[in-house]
Amino acid sequence: GLELSHCAGTNSLGPAGPWRSGGPCKMKRVRTVFKPEQLERLEQEFLKQQYMVGTERVDLAATLHLTETQVKVWFQNRRIKWRKQSMEQKAAKLSQFGVIQPASADSTDSKEHEEDTVDVEL
C-alpha cells in the first residue's frame, strides 16, 4: 500500500493521500511496493495483453486489492520496460552482424509514447 513520507516541519494535518506537501519539503510520492503474488498476476495479464482498460482493469485491481490507478500505471511502466528490452535485443542482434546503429535509433519519438511515460499515482 501507500505510505506518506514525513519530513521535519510537516504537520500531520495536511491533506490525506499519496502526496506530501508543505514546509520546506517538495512533493514526493512514496513508491508502491507490490507483493510477489500481485506482480506474478500482473505479468501474466501483460503476457495476454499489453493494454488493460475498462472493466478488465477495475476487476483486476479489485482482485489484487490495488487501486485502478496503480494497475494502470503498472501497465504503462511495463510497456516502457518491454519497449526498452525490445530495442536492446534488436541492437544486440544488429551488433552481432557488425551493423552499427545510428545514435538516434536508441531514442523513441517522445510524442508518440507520451501517455506511457507517466509514473504518478493520483
Short mmCIF file of C-alpha atoms in Angstrom, two decimals:
data_model
loop_
_atom_site.label_atom_id
_atom_site.label_comp_id
_atom_site.label_asym_id
_atom_site.label_seq_id
_atom_site.Cartn_x
_atom_site.Cartn_y
_atom_site.Cartn_z
CA GLY A 1 0.00 0.00 0.00
CA LEU A 2 0.90 3.64 0.05
CA GLU A 3 2.53 5.35 2.98
CA LEU A 4 3.23 9.02 3.41
CA SER A 5 6.76 10.27 3.81
CA HIS A 6 7.23 12.71 6.63
CA CYS A 7 9.89 15.34 6.95
CA ALA A 8 10.76 17.99 9.51
CA GLY A 9 8.33 20.87 9.64
CA THR A 10 5.37 18.98 8.16
CA ASN A 11 2.42 18.57 10.45
CA SER A 12 0.01 15.65 10.24
CA LEU A 13 -2.96 17.91 9.50
CA GLY A 14 -2.11 18.10 5.79
CA PRO A 15 -4.21 16.60 3.02
CA ALA A 16 -4.51 12.82 3.04
CA GLY A 17 -3.21 10.95 0.02
CA PRO A 18 -0.05 9.62 -1.58
CA TRP A 19 1.50 13.12 -1.79
CA ARG A 20 3.20 15.16 0.84
CA SER A 21 3.49 18.90 0.70
CA GLY A 22 4.05 21.91 2.86
CA GLY A 23 7.01 23.30 4.69
CA PRO A 24 10.47 23.01 3.14
CA CYS A 25 9.67 19.63 1.55
CA LYS A 26 8.98 19.10 -2.11
CA MET A 27 6.00 16.97 -3.09
CA LYS A 28 7.02 13.34 -3.24
CA ARG A 29 5.06 10.13 -3.64
CA VAL A 30 6.21 7.06 -1.79
CA ARG A 31 6.80 4.20 -4.21
CA THR A 32 4.18 1.45 -4.21
CA VAL A 33 5.66 -1.90 -3.25
CA PHE A 34 3.81 -4.75 -4.94
CA LYS A 35 3.56 -8.19 -3.35
CA PRO A 36 5.13 -11.07 -5.33
CA GLU A 37 1.67 -12.57 -5.93
CA GLN A 38 0.42 -9.26 -7.34
CA LEU A 39 3.44 -8.95 -9.64
CA GLU A 40 3.02 -12.51 -10.87
CA ARG A 41 -0.62 -11.89 -11.78
CA LEU A 42 0.16 -8.52 -13.40
CA GLU A 43 2.89 -10.15 -15.51
CA GLN A 44 0.50 -12.96 -16.54
CA GLU A 45 -2.06 -10.40 -17.68
CA PHE A 46 0.62 -8.41 -19.52
CA LEU A 47 1.63 -11.51 -21.49
CA LYS A 48 -2.00 -11.87 -22.62
CA GLN A 49 -2.47 -8.21 -23.50
CA GLN A 50 -0.27 -5.15 -23.17
CA TYR A 51 -3.19 -2.76 -22.70
CA MET A 52 -5.69 -3.25 -19.89
CA VAL A 53 -8.71 -0.96 -19.97
CA GLY A 54 -12.22 -0.51 -18.62
CA THR A 55 -13.89 -3.20 -16.57
CA GLU A 56 -10.95 -5.59 -17.01
CA ARG A 57 -8.68 -3.12 -15.20
CA VAL A 58 -11.29 -2.47 -12.50
CA ASP A 59 -11.76 -6.22 -11.94
CA LEU A 60 -8.02 -6.92 -11.83
CA ALA A 61 -7.45 -4.06 -9.38
CA ALA A 62 -10.20 -5.36 -7.09
CA THR A 63 -8.85 -8.93 -7.28
CA LEU A 64 -5.33 -7.78 -6.36
CA HIS A 65 -6.51 -5.27 -3.70
CA LEU A 66 -4.95 -2.38 -5.65
CA THR A 67 -6.41 0.84 -6.97
CA GLU A 68 -7.32 1.10 -10.63
CA THR A 69 -4.68 3.82 -10.98
CA GLN A 70 -1.98 1.54 -9.56
CA VAL A 71 -2.83 -1.11 -12.17
CA LYS A 72 -2.95 1.49 -14.96
CA VAL A 73 0.45 2.94 -14.03
CA TRP A 74 1.97 -0.55 -13.64
CA PHE A 75 0.87 -1.40 -17.20
CA GLN A 76 2.22 1.91 -18.53
CA ASN A 77 5.59 1.34 -16.90
CA ARG A 78 5.67 -2.31 -18.01
CA ARG A 79 5.10 -1.27 -21.64
CA ILE A 80 8.04 1.13 -21.37
CA LYS A 81 10.22 -1.67 -19.96
CA TRP A 82 9.09 -4.03 -22.75
CA ARG A 83 9.93 -1.47 -25.46
CA LYS A 84 13.36 -0.84 -23.93
CA GLN A 85 14.10 -4.58 -23.79
CA SER A 86 12.95 -4.98 -27.41
CA MET A 87 15.25 -2.15 -28.51
CA GLU A 88 18.19 -3.67 -26.62
CA GLN A 89 17.60 -7.10 -28.17
CA LYS A 90 17.37 -5.56 -31.62
CA ALA A 91 20.61 -3.63 -31.06
CA ALA A 92 22.36 -6.79 -29.80
CA LYS A 93 21.29 -8.73 -32.91
CA LEU A 94 22.48 -5.96 -35.20
CA SER A 95 25.82 -5.69 -33.42
CA GLN A 96 26.32 -9.45 -33.86
CA PHE A 97 26.29 -8.91 -37.61
CA GLY A 98 28.52 -5.86 -37.42
CA VAL A 99 25.73 -3.42 -38.23
CA ILE A 100 26.22 -0.16 -36.34
CA GLN A 101 23.09 1.71 -35.40
CA PRO A 102 23.00 5.50 -35.55
CA ALA A 103 22.74 7.14 -32.12
CA SER A 104 19.24 8.45 -32.85
CA ALA A 105 17.90 4.90 -33.19
CA ASP A 106 18.07 4.44 -29.42
CA SER A 107 15.65 7.25 -28.69
CA THR A 108 11.95 6.87 -29.32
CA ASP A 109 9.66 9.60 -30.52
CA SER A 110 8.57 11.14 -27.20
CA LYS A 111 5.27 12.44 -28.56
CA GLU A 112 4.31 9.00 -29.86
CA HIS A 113 4.76 7.38 -26.45
CA GLU A 114 3.89 10.34 -24.25
CA GLU A 115 0.97 8.63 -22.49
CA ASP A 116 3.21 5.80 -21.39
CA THR A 117 5.82 7.90 -19.60
CA VAL A 118 3.69 8.66 -16.56
CA ASP A 119 4.94 7.33 -13.22
CA VAL A 120 2.49 9.11 -10.97
CA GLU A 121 -0.47 7.89 -8.98
CA LEU A 122 -3.39 10.16 -8.20
#
